[in-house]
Amino acid sequence: MQSERGITIETKRLNGNCQEDIVIAAEILKNGGLAAIPTETVYGLAADATNGAAVEQIFKAKGRPQDNPLIVHIASYEQLEQLVSEIPERAKRLMETFWPGPLTVILPKSQLVSDQVSAGLSTVAVRFPSHPVACAIIQTAGVPLAAPSANVSGSPSPTTAAHVLHDLEGKIDAVVDGGSCTVGLESTVITLAEETPVLLRPGAVTLEQLQGVLGTVKMADAVLHQLKQDEIAASPGMKYKHYAPKAKLILLEGSDAAFFHYVNTHAEEGIAALCYDGQENSLHVPAVTYGAKDCPQEQAHELFDALRKLDDLNCTLVYAKCPKSEGFSLAVYNRMIRAAGFEVRKLD
Ligand code: AMP
Ligand code: MG
C-alpha cells in the first residue's frame, strides 16, 4: 500500500482532539505509513524517522527533491540523544529557552538517522514542537518523526487540514485535523554544526532572540538573496522555488500611498493585489489580505492561506505590499520574496 504513492489510496480524516484517532495515527506511522499532523508552525507530513523506506515515501508523496533533508520531530530529550552525536553547551541553552517550540537546531547526526532523512549530510535537523497533538502522536508512536511541510513541493505550506487534503489527498494514509496552525510559518532553522551559529531560515524565533542567547549569530545569504546558479546552499531547501501561487507575484516596496497609486494605475484585467487588512478598500483590483499592517504575527498566521486564495481569483499577475524585513517580519519577508521569485520593485 505504501510503496505506490502515485496510486490513489484512501486518506483517513482523523480528529486531533480524539484519543482513539491519535492512536490510529500513531499505528499508521509505526507501520511505515504517512500521516499529516498539526504543529504550531505548519502541518507536517510525518513518517518514522528510523525507517528509511517510510521516509522515502515522503519524498514521493510531496515530489520533494532527494537532496533536501528533513526535520526530525521529537517529544523528549531521550529521543534527541539518540539522534545526535553530541549536544554542545550552546545547543542546550537554545533548547532550554525555545523548546518546545518553533526552533529547529542542526547538529552532527548519529548512526540512527537514516540517509534518506539527512539526504547524505553528516548533520540532522531536530525540533521539539509545542503542539499538544504533535507531541501526543510522537509519544504514542514511540519513535521520532521526520516531517517536512505537508504540501506538494513548491506550493505554499499548509496551515489547515483542508490545505493538506487539497495537495495530498489520495497520496497519504491520514491527516490529523488540529485546526489552524498558530504560527503559520515554518520553524526558524539554525545550524550549530559550524564554529559560528548560522541562521538558515527565519521564523517565529527571531535572529535577535537567538543572538540574545548565543551572542554572535550569522545570517545565511540565502535568507534575503537569491543564490547564484553555482552557489552551494548551506541549507539545500533554500535553492528551490517555494510558496508560489499560480499567478506571477511581484513585491512592491514603498509607502501605502505609492502602493495604491501603482496598483490602481496598472488595474487591468487579470491583475490582483495582496495587501494588509483594510487596504483592499483603496484598490481598484480584486485583493486578498494577509493580516494587520502592524502585526507581523498575524501576517505570518495568514500568509500561506492568502497565497492559496490568490489561486482562486484566476489572476495572472499579483502586486503584493512588501512587508518589513526586521524582527519577526523577517520571516514573513523571507517567504514572500521566495513566492515572488525575488522580484521586488522599489516605488519611492
Ligand atoms: P521543511 O521541512 O520543508 O520545512 O524544510 C526544512 C528545511 O530545513 C529545508 O530548507 C532543509 O533544506 C533544511 N534542513 C533540514 N535538514 C538540514 C541539515 N541537516 N542541514 C541543513 N539544512 C537542513
Ligand atoms: Mg516545506
mmCIF file of C-alpha atoms and ligand atoms in Angstrom:
data_model
loop_
_atom_site.group_PDB
_atom_site.id
_atom_site.type_symbol
_atom_site.label_atom_id
_atom_site.label_comp_id
_atom_site.label_asym_id
_atom_site.label_seq_id
_atom_site.Cartn_x
_atom_site.Cartn_y
_atom_site.Cartn_z
ATOM 1 C CA MET A 1 0.000 0.000 0.000
ATOM 2 C CA GLN A 2 2.743 2.453 0.958
ATOM 3 C CA SER A 3 5.087 1.648 -1.915
ATOM 4 C CA GLU A 4 2.970 3.091 -4.726
ATOM 5 C CA ARG A 5 2.482 6.732 -3.806
ATOM 6 C CA GLY A 6 1.314 7.690 -7.260
ATOM 7 C CA ILE A 7 -1.712 5.409 -6.870
ATOM 8 C CA THR A 8 -4.750 6.781 -5.081
ATOM 9 C CA ILE A 9 -5.173 5.493 -1.542
ATOM 10 C CA GLU A 10 -7.842 6.377 0.995
ATOM 11 C CA THR A 11 -6.706 9.324 3.117
ATOM 12 C CA LYS A 12 -8.300 8.950 6.561
ATOM 13 C CA ARG A 13 -9.508 12.120 8.256
ATOM 14 C CA LEU A 14 -8.616 11.914 11.931
ATOM 15 C CA ASN A 15 -9.520 14.277 14.770
ATOM 16 C CA GLY A 16 -6.623 15.610 16.835
ATOM 17 C CA ASN A 17 -8.899 16.050 19.856
ATOM 18 C CA CYS A 18 -9.877 12.367 19.881
ATOM 19 C CA GLN A 19 -7.578 9.974 21.772
ATOM 20 C CA GLU A 20 -8.632 6.992 19.594
ATOM 21 C CA ASP A 21 -7.641 8.934 16.467
ATOM 22 C CA ILE A 22 -4.231 9.777 17.961
ATOM 23 C CA VAL A 23 -3.698 6.021 18.453
ATOM 24 C CA ILE A 24 -4.754 5.314 14.839
ATOM 25 C CA ALA A 25 -2.292 7.938 13.533
ATOM 26 C CA ALA A 26 0.498 6.512 15.710
ATOM 27 C CA GLU A 27 -0.237 2.968 14.422
ATOM 28 C CA ILE A 28 -0.083 4.162 10.795
ATOM 29 C CA LEU A 29 3.311 5.748 11.491
ATOM 30 C CA LYS A 30 4.697 2.739 13.391
ATOM 31 C CA ASN A 31 3.717 0.549 10.427
ATOM 32 C CA GLY A 32 5.681 2.663 7.949
ATOM 33 C CA GLY A 33 2.788 4.840 6.697
ATOM 34 C CA LEU A 34 2.446 8.581 6.201
ATOM 35 C CA ALA A 35 0.250 10.878 8.313
ATOM 36 C CA ALA A 36 -0.031 14.662 8.131
ATOM 37 C CA ILE A 37 -0.030 16.117 11.639
ATOM 38 C CA PRO A 38 -0.718 19.594 13.039
ATOM 39 C CA THR A 39 2.130 21.514 14.657
ATOM 40 C CA GLU A 40 2.301 25.103 15.913
ATOM 41 C CA THR A 41 4.214 26.134 12.736
ATOM 42 C CA VAL A 42 2.573 24.365 9.750
ATOM 43 C CA TYR A 43 1.155 20.862 9.116
ATOM 44 C CA GLY A 44 3.947 18.279 8.809
ATOM 45 C CA LEU A 45 3.931 15.148 6.637
ATOM 46 C CA ALA A 46 5.236 12.607 9.125
ATOM 47 C CA ALA A 47 6.931 9.223 8.825
ATOM 48 C CA ASP A 48 9.016 7.130 11.259
ATOM 49 C CA ALA A 49 12.459 8.785 11.052
ATOM 50 C CA THR A 50 14.177 5.466 11.831
ATOM 51 C CA ASN A 51 12.521 3.709 8.848
ATOM 52 C CA GLY A 52 14.310 4.646 5.608
ATOM 53 C CA ALA A 53 11.648 3.068 3.381
ATOM 54 C CA ALA A 54 8.871 5.067 5.110
ATOM 55 C CA VAL A 55 10.882 8.284 4.803
ATOM 56 C CA GLU A 56 11.357 7.657 1.072
ATOM 57 C CA GLN A 57 7.576 7.755 0.687
ATOM 58 C CA ILE A 58 7.527 11.349 1.998
ATOM 59 C CA PHE A 59 9.719 12.454 -0.923
ATOM 60 C CA LYS A 60 7.449 10.611 -3.390
ATOM 61 C CA ALA A 61 4.179 11.995 -1.998
ATOM 62 C CA LYS A 62 5.465 15.594 -1.977
ATOM 63 C CA GLY A 63 7.521 15.412 -5.168
ATOM 64 C CA ARG A 64 10.402 16.687 -2.985
ATOM 65 C CA PRO A 65 13.945 16.785 -4.437
ATOM 66 C CA GLN A 66 16.006 13.913 -2.935
ATOM 67 C CA ASP A 67 18.822 16.235 -1.823
ATOM 68 C CA ASN A 68 16.596 18.271 0.520
ATOM 69 C CA PRO A 69 16.918 16.873 4.077
ATOM 70 C CA LEU A 70 14.038 16.584 6.555
ATOM 71 C CA ILE A 71 13.484 17.919 10.067
ATOM 72 C CA VAL A 72 13.101 15.225 12.743
ATOM 73 C CA HIS A 73 10.428 15.930 15.360
ATOM 74 C CA ILE A 74 10.863 14.679 18.925
ATOM 75 C CA ALA A 75 8.792 14.759 22.113
ATOM 76 C CA SER A 76 11.526 14.018 24.691
ATOM 77 C CA TYR A 77 15.194 14.742 25.330
ATOM 78 C CA GLU A 78 15.921 10.974 25.289
ATOM 79 C CA GLN A 79 14.934 10.974 21.607
ATOM 80 C CA LEU A 80 17.319 13.887 20.985
ATOM 81 C CA GLU A 81 20.227 11.924 22.493
ATOM 82 C CA GLN A 82 19.535 9.045 20.104
ATOM 83 C CA LEU A 83 19.614 11.280 17.026
ATOM 84 C CA VAL A 84 22.756 13.392 17.504
ATOM 85 C CA SER A 85 26.395 12.512 18.190
ATOM 86 C CA GLU A 86 26.849 15.361 20.701
ATOM 87 C CA ILE A 87 24.825 18.118 22.380
ATOM 88 C CA PRO A 88 27.099 21.144 22.798
ATOM 89 C CA GLU A 89 26.565 23.613 25.652
ATOM 90 C CA ARG A 90 25.216 26.311 23.334
ATOM 91 C CA ALA A 91 22.620 23.866 21.938
ATOM 92 C CA LYS A 92 21.424 23.166 25.481
ATOM 93 C CA ARG A 93 20.994 26.901 26.118
ATOM 94 C CA LEU A 94 18.887 27.294 22.968
ATOM 95 C CA MET A 95 16.747 24.282 23.824
ATOM 96 C CA GLU A 96 16.160 25.442 27.411
ATOM 97 C CA THR A 97 14.996 28.810 26.077
ATOM 98 C CA PHE A 98 12.947 27.929 22.991
ATOM 99 C CA TRP A 99 11.852 24.268 23.284
ATOM 100 C CA PRO A 100 9.257 23.007 22.977
ATOM 101 C CA GLY A 101 8.597 25.498 20.187
ATOM 102 C CA PRO A 102 9.227 26.730 16.625
ATOM 103 C CA LEU A 103 13.040 26.365 16.544
ATOM 104 C CA THR A 104 14.942 23.696 14.575
ATOM 105 C CA VAL A 105 18.546 23.038 15.591
ATOM 106 C CA ILE A 106 21.064 21.349 13.267
ATOM 107 C CA LEU A 107 23.710 19.153 14.933
ATOM 108 C CA PRO A 108 26.085 16.333 13.882
ATOM 109 C CA LYS A 109 23.946 13.205 13.427
ATOM 110 C CA SER A 110 24.123 9.731 14.981
ATOM 111 C CA GLN A 111 24.001 6.358 13.165
ATOM 112 C CA LEU A 112 20.277 6.014 13.908
ATOM 113 C CA VAL A 113 19.337 8.770 11.442
ATOM 114 C CA SER A 114 18.702 7.215 8.047
ATOM 115 C CA ASP A 115 20.495 8.644 4.989
ATOM 116 C CA GLN A 116 17.086 9.417 3.495
ATOM 117 C CA VAL A 117 16.380 11.850 6.373
ATOM 118 C CA SER A 118 19.692 13.706 6.189
ATOM 119 C CA ALA A 119 19.943 13.496 2.367
ATOM 120 C CA GLY A 120 23.514 12.259 2.728
ATOM 121 C CA LEU A 121 24.672 15.145 5.014
ATOM 122 C CA SER A 122 26.581 14.426 8.241
ATOM 123 C CA THR A 123 24.117 16.559 10.232
ATOM 124 C CA VAL A 124 20.486 16.271 11.325
ATOM 125 C CA ALA A 125 17.849 18.961 11.889
ATOM 126 C CA VAL A 126 15.827 18.399 15.104
ATOM 127 C CA ARG A 127 12.770 20.123 16.577
ATOM 128 C CA PHE A 128 10.677 19.588 19.716
ATOM 129 C CA PRO A 129 7.248 21.000 18.770
ATOM 130 C CA SER A 130 4.937 22.536 21.366
ATOM 131 C CA HIS A 131 1.661 21.463 19.721
ATOM 132 C CA PRO A 132 -0.087 19.001 22.090
ATOM 133 C CA VAL A 133 -1.419 16.860 19.208
ATOM 134 C CA ALA A 134 2.025 16.575 17.558
ATOM 135 C CA CYS A 135 3.587 15.645 20.909
ATOM 136 C CA ALA A 136 0.866 13.083 21.686
ATOM 137 C CA ILE A 137 1.350 11.398 18.290
ATOM 138 C CA ILE A 138 5.161 11.251 18.633
ATOM 139 C CA GLN A 139 4.870 9.864 22.177
ATOM 140 C CA THR A 140 2.263 7.270 21.215
ATOM 141 C CA ALA A 141 4.216 6.170 18.131
ATOM 142 C CA GLY A 142 7.323 5.925 20.351
ATOM 143 C CA VAL A 143 9.671 6.996 17.516
ATOM 144 C CA PRO A 144 10.976 10.347 16.299
ATOM 145 C CA LEU A 145 9.091 11.569 13.221
ATOM 146 C CA ALA A 146 10.652 13.017 10.080
ATOM 147 C CA ALA A 147 8.209 15.677 8.887
ATOM 148 C CA PRO A 148 8.598 18.327 6.193
ATOM 149 C CA SER A 149 5.652 20.598 5.434
ATOM 150 C CA ALA A 150 2.628 18.567 4.235
ATOM 151 C CA ASN A 151 2.254 20.241 0.837
ATOM 152 C CA VAL A 152 3.242 19.415 -2.713
ATOM 153 C CA SER A 153 6.815 20.711 -3.084
ATOM 154 C CA GLY A 154 6.859 24.315 -4.284
ATOM 155 C CA SER A 155 3.340 25.254 -3.181
ATOM 156 C CA PRO A 156 2.569 27.301 -0.024
ATOM 157 C CA SER A 157 2.956 25.293 3.192
ATOM 158 C CA PRO A 158 -0.345 24.037 4.674
ATOM 159 C CA THR A 159 -1.751 25.701 7.778
ATOM 160 C CA THR A 160 -5.082 23.803 7.843
ATOM 161 C CA ALA A 161 -6.137 20.188 7.267
ATOM 162 C CA ALA A 162 -8.061 21.408 4.190
ATOM 163 C CA HIS A 163 -4.796 22.715 2.650
ATOM 164 C CA VAL A 164 -3.204 19.282 3.240
ATOM 165 C CA LEU A 165 -6.106 17.465 1.573
ATOM 166 C CA HIS A 166 -6.032 19.866 -1.367
ATOM 167 C CA ASP A 167 -2.411 18.910 -2.070
ATOM 168 C CA LEU A 168 -2.076 15.311 -0.851
ATOM 169 C CA GLU A 169 -5.499 13.602 -0.762
ATOM 170 C CA GLY A 170 -5.075 10.077 -2.159
ATOM 171 C CA LYS A 171 -1.301 10.106 -1.649
ATOM 172 C CA ILE A 172 -1.057 9.788 2.153
ATOM 173 C CA ASP A 173 -2.654 7.477 4.696
ATOM 174 C CA ALA A 174 -4.169 10.082 7.011
ATOM 175 C CA VAL A 175 -4.471 13.703 8.023
ATOM 176 C CA VAL A 176 -4.993 14.588 11.669
ATOM 177 C CA ASP A 177 -7.073 17.764 11.967
ATOM 178 C CA GLY A 178 -5.856 20.061 14.742
ATOM 179 C CA GLY A 179 -7.381 23.315 13.465
ATOM 180 C CA SER A 180 -5.349 26.146 12.012
ATOM 181 C CA CYS A 181 -1.653 26.412 12.999
ATOM 182 C CA THR A 182 -0.990 29.300 15.399
ATOM 183 C CA VAL A 183 2.353 30.496 13.965
ATOM 184 C CA GLY A 184 1.539 29.784 10.307
ATOM 185 C CA LEU A 185 5.161 29.821 9.013
ATOM 186 C CA GLU A 186 7.768 27.052 9.203
ATOM 187 C CA SER A 187 10.231 26.896 12.097
ATOM 188 C CA THR A 188 13.337 29.023 12.487
ATOM 189 C CA VAL A 189 16.354 26.893 11.417
ATOM 190 C CA ILE A 190 19.794 27.440 12.983
ATOM 191 C CA THR A 191 22.903 25.335 12.430
ATOM 192 C CA LEU A 192 25.315 24.692 15.288
ATOM 193 C CA ALA A 193 27.417 22.358 13.162
ATOM 194 C CA GLU A 194 29.834 25.237 12.396
ATOM 195 C CA GLU A 195 32.058 27.303 14.653
ATOM 196 C CA THR A 196 29.733 30.323 14.468
ATOM 197 C CA PRO A 197 25.975 29.606 14.586
ATOM 198 C CA VAL A 198 24.190 30.446 11.323
ATOM 199 C CA LEU A 199 20.512 31.302 10.860
ATOM 200 C CA LEU A 200 19.412 29.310 7.800
ATOM 201 C CA ARG A 201 15.697 30.124 7.861
ATOM 202 C CA PRO A 202 13.950 32.875 9.863
ATOM 203 C CA GLY A 203 10.766 32.014 11.767
ATOM 204 C CA ALA A 204 8.858 32.888 14.927
ATOM 205 C CA VAL A 205 12.065 32.645 16.979
ATOM 206 C CA THR A 206 13.855 35.759 15.694
ATOM 207 C CA LEU A 207 17.520 36.433 14.881
ATOM 208 C CA GLU A 208 17.568 38.966 17.722
ATOM 209 C CA GLN A 209 16.262 36.354 20.196
ATOM 210 C CA LEU A 210 18.913 33.851 19.059
ATOM 211 C CA GLN A 211 21.636 36.483 19.437
ATOM 212 C CA GLY A 212 20.293 37.232 22.914
ATOM 213 C CA VAL A 213 21.091 33.641 23.931
ATOM 214 C CA LEU A 214 24.199 32.865 21.842
ATOM 215 C CA GLY A 215 25.892 36.208 21.142
ATOM 216 C CA THR A 216 27.104 36.208 17.529
ATOM 217 C CA VAL A 217 24.755 34.521 15.051
ATOM 218 C CA LYS A 218 25.355 34.955 11.313
ATOM 219 C CA MET A 219 22.541 35.057 8.791
ATOM 220 C CA ALA A 220 22.925 32.861 5.693
ATOM 221 C CA ASP A 221 22.989 34.914 2.460
ATOM 222 C CA ALA A 222 20.093 32.884 1.098
ATOM 223 C CA VAL A 223 17.715 34.277 3.758
ATOM 224 C CA LEU A 224 17.476 37.575 1.855
ATOM 225 C CA HIS A 225 19.068 36.933 -1.538
ATOM 226 C CA GLN A 226 18.665 34.538 -4.419
ATOM 227 C CA LEU A 227 21.531 32.061 -4.634
ATOM 228 C CA LYS A 228 23.672 32.336 -7.747
ATOM 229 C CA GLN A 229 23.486 29.367 -10.071
ATOM 230 C CA ASP A 230 26.707 27.658 -8.932
ATOM 231 C CA GLU A 231 26.472 28.715 -5.256
ATOM 232 C CA ILE A 232 26.210 25.908 -2.674
ATOM 233 C CA ALA A 233 23.264 26.275 -0.290
ATOM 234 C CA ALA A 234 24.080 25.879 3.430
ATOM 235 C CA SER A 235 20.556 24.505 3.618
ATOM 236 C CA PRO A 236 19.563 22.652 0.440
ATOM 237 C CA GLY A 237 15.901 23.769 0.696
ATOM 238 C CA MET A 238 16.917 27.378 0.135
ATOM 239 C CA LYS A 239 17.794 26.864 -3.503
ATOM 240 C CA TYR A 240 14.332 25.745 -4.577
ATOM 241 C CA LYS A 241 11.383 27.857 -5.712
ATOM 242 C CA HIS A 242 8.835 27.881 -2.933
ATOM 243 C CA TYR A 243 5.414 29.080 -1.799
ATOM 244 C CA ALA A 244 4.464 30.327 -5.255
ATOM 245 C CA PRO A 245 0.848 30.928 -6.223
ATOM 246 C CA LYS A 246 -0.116 30.097 -9.841
ATOM 247 C CA ALA A 247 -0.031 33.761 -10.861
ATOM 248 C CA LYS A 248 3.221 35.720 -11.092
ATOM 249 C CA LEU A 249 3.823 37.690 -7.884
ATOM 250 C CA ILE A 250 5.711 40.994 -7.667
ATOM 251 C CA LEU A 251 6.514 42.705 -4.338
ATOM 252 C CA LEU A 252 6.095 46.480 -4.240
ATOM 253 C CA GLU A 253 8.282 48.269 -1.705
ATOM 254 C CA GLY A 254 7.294 51.784 -0.609
ATOM 255 C CA SER A 255 4.635 53.802 1.199
ATOM 256 C CA ASP A 256 0.958 52.828 1.267
ATOM 257 C CA ALA A 257 0.138 55.788 -0.993
ATOM 258 C CA ALA A 258 2.737 54.704 -3.570
ATOM 259 C CA PHE A 259 1.392 51.120 -3.434
ATOM 260 C CA PHE A 260 -2.216 52.219 -4.044
ATOM 261 C CA HIS A 261 -1.138 54.550 -6.843
ATOM 262 C CA TYR A 262 0.968 51.902 -8.606
ATOM 263 C CA VAL A 263 -1.680 49.176 -8.398
ATOM 264 C CA ASN A 264 -4.536 51.470 -9.434
ATOM 265 C CA THR A 265 -2.664 52.814 -12.463
ATOM 266 C CA HIS A 266 -1.991 49.178 -13.507
ATOM 267 C CA ALA A 267 -5.555 47.966 -12.806
ATOM 268 C CA GLU A 268 -6.065 45.823 -15.900
ATOM 269 C CA GLU A 269 -7.842 42.507 -16.467
ATOM 270 C CA GLY A 270 -6.020 39.651 -14.680
ATOM 271 C CA ILE A 271 -4.307 41.881 -12.092
ATOM 272 C CA ALA A 272 -4.888 41.272 -8.374
ATOM 273 C CA ALA A 273 -3.351 42.530 -5.128
ATOM 274 C CA LEU A 274 -2.091 41.045 -1.862
ATOM 275 C CA CYS A 275 -2.288 43.676 0.879
ATOM 276 C CA TYR A 276 -2.834 44.340 4.584
ATOM 277 C CA ASP A 277 -6.312 44.252 6.145
ATOM 278 C CA GLY A 278 -8.434 47.262 5.132
ATOM 279 C CA GLN A 279 -6.162 48.288 2.228
ATOM 280 C CA GLU A 280 -8.401 46.432 -0.245
ATOM 281 C CA ASN A 281 -10.852 49.342 0.065
ATOM 282 C CA SER A 282 -8.328 51.687 -1.592
ATOM 283 C CA LEU A 283 -7.624 49.355 -4.525
ATOM 284 C CA HIS A 284 -9.436 49.025 -7.866
ATOM 285 C CA VAL A 285 -8.460 45.368 -8.409
ATOM 286 C CA PRO A 286 -9.549 42.121 -6.669
ATOM 287 C CA ALA A 287 -7.498 41.778 -3.482
ATOM 288 C CA VAL A 288 -6.613 39.195 -0.840
ATOM 289 C CA THR A 289 -5.455 40.402 2.585
ATOM 290 C CA TYR A 290 -2.750 38.938 4.825
ATOM 291 C CA GLY A 291 -3.225 40.419 8.278
ATOM 292 C CA ALA A 292 -2.962 43.770 10.026
ATOM 293 C CA LYS A 293 -0.248 46.203 8.884
ATOM 294 C CA ASP A 294 1.432 46.469 12.281
ATOM 295 C CA CYS A 295 1.127 42.831 13.334
ATOM 296 C CA PRO A 296 3.734 40.503 11.764
ATOM 297 C CA GLN A 297 2.419 37.600 13.888
ATOM 298 C CA GLU A 298 -0.977 37.978 12.210
ATOM 299 C CA GLN A 299 0.666 38.307 8.770
ATOM 300 C CA ALA A 300 2.590 35.078 9.422
ATOM 301 C CA HIS A 301 -0.603 33.345 10.508
ATOM 302 C CA GLU A 302 -2.466 34.349 7.339
ATOM 303 C CA LEU A 303 0.155 34.489 4.577
ATOM 304 C CA PHE A 304 0.035 30.915 3.262
ATOM 305 C CA ASP A 305 -3.758 30.832 3.266
ATOM 306 C CA ALA A 306 -3.740 34.167 1.394
ATOM 307 C CA LEU A 307 -1.303 32.805 -1.226
ATOM 308 C CA ARG A 308 -3.632 29.831 -1.764
ATOM 309 C CA LYS A 309 -6.671 32.145 -2.030
ATOM 310 C CA LEU A 310 -4.951 34.027 -4.859
ATOM 311 C CA ASP A 311 -5.182 30.826 -6.920
ATOM 312 C CA ASP A 312 -8.983 31.029 -6.683
ATOM 313 C CA LEU A 313 -9.028 34.551 -8.199
ATOM 314 C CA ASN A 314 -7.776 33.213 -11.542
ATOM 315 C CA CYS A 315 -5.489 36.215 -11.957
ATOM 316 C CA THR A 316 -2.233 36.236 -13.918
ATOM 317 C CA LEU A 317 -0.262 38.900 -12.018
ATOM 318 C CA VAL A 318 -0.394 39.868 -8.335
ATOM 319 C CA TYR A 319 1.097 43.034 -6.845
ATOM 320 C CA ALA A 320 1.908 42.491 -3.168
ATOM 321 C CA LYS A 321 2.521 45.010 -0.406
ATOM 322 C CA CYS A 322 6.066 44.247 0.720
ATOM 323 C CA PRO A 323 6.414 43.624 4.488
ATOM 324 C CA LYS A 324 9.241 44.959 6.645
ATOM 325 C CA SER A 325 12.363 42.812 6.911
ATOM 326 C CA GLU A 326 13.459 43.045 10.534
ATOM 327 C CA GLY A 327 12.446 41.285 13.770
ATOM 328 C CA PHE A 328 9.528 38.871 13.359
ATOM 329 C CA SER A 329 8.773 40.432 9.942
ATOM 330 C CA LEU A 330 11.992 38.939 8.513
ATOM 331 C CA ALA A 331 10.268 35.532 8.436
ATOM 332 C CA VAL A 332 7.268 36.932 6.524
ATOM 333 C CA TYR A 333 9.554 38.820 4.125
ATOM 334 C CA ASN A 334 11.703 35.710 3.522
ATOM 335 C CA ARG A 335 8.645 33.661 2.435
ATOM 336 C CA MET A 336 7.237 36.473 0.283
ATOM 337 C CA ILE A 337 10.434 37.144 -1.695
ATOM 338 C CA ARG A 338 10.583 33.427 -2.481
ATOM 339 C CA ALA A 339 6.925 33.371 -3.519
ATOM 340 C CA ALA A 340 7.786 36.317 -5.805
ATOM 341 C CA GLY A 341 10.877 34.617 -7.250
ATOM 342 C CA PHE A 342 12.859 37.552 -5.707
ATOM 343 C CA GLU A 343 11.104 40.173 -7.865
ATOM 344 C CA VAL A 344 10.893 43.327 -5.715
ATOM 345 C CA ARG A 345 10.129 46.805 -7.173
ATOM 346 C CA LYS A 346 11.016 49.958 -5.245
ATOM 347 C CA LEU A 347 8.296 52.599 -5.659
ATOM 348 C CA ASP A 348 9.606 55.695 -3.912
HETATM 349 P P1 AMP B 1 10.680 21.794 5.534
HETATM 350 O O1 AMP B 1 10.730 20.651 6.458
HETATM 351 O O2 AMP B 1 10.085 21.504 4.198
HETATM 352 O O3 AMP B 1 10.087 22.990 6.196
HETATM 353 O O4 AMP B 1 12.200 22.186 5.236
HETATM 354 C C1 AMP B 1 13.232 22.001 6.155
HETATM 355 C C2 AMP B 1 14.351 22.952 5.846
HETATM 356 O O5 AMP B 1 15.483 22.627 6.702
HETATM 357 C C3 AMP B 1 14.837 22.833 4.403
HETATM 358 O O6 AMP B 1 15.202 24.113 3.931
HETATM 359 C C4 AMP B 1 16.059 21.927 4.543
HETATM 360 O O7 AMP B 1 16.981 22.121 3.492
HETATM 361 C C5 AMP B 1 16.610 22.359 5.899
HETATM 362 N N1 AMP B 1 17.408 21.290 6.535
HETATM 363 C C6 AMP B 1 16.967 20.123 7.043
HETATM 364 N N2 AMP B 1 17.996 19.380 7.496
HETATM 365 C C7 AMP B 1 19.114 20.088 7.277
HETATM 366 C C8 AMP B 1 20.512 19.860 7.517
HETATM 367 N N3 AMP B 1 20.948 18.743 8.085
HETATM 368 N N4 AMP B 1 21.397 20.823 7.144
HETATM 369 C C9 AMP B 1 20.962 21.979 6.564
HETATM 370 N N5 AMP B 1 19.655 22.250 6.304
HETATM 371 C C10 AMP B 1 18.746 21.328 6.652
HETATM 372 MG MG MG B 2 8.480 22.826 3.075
#
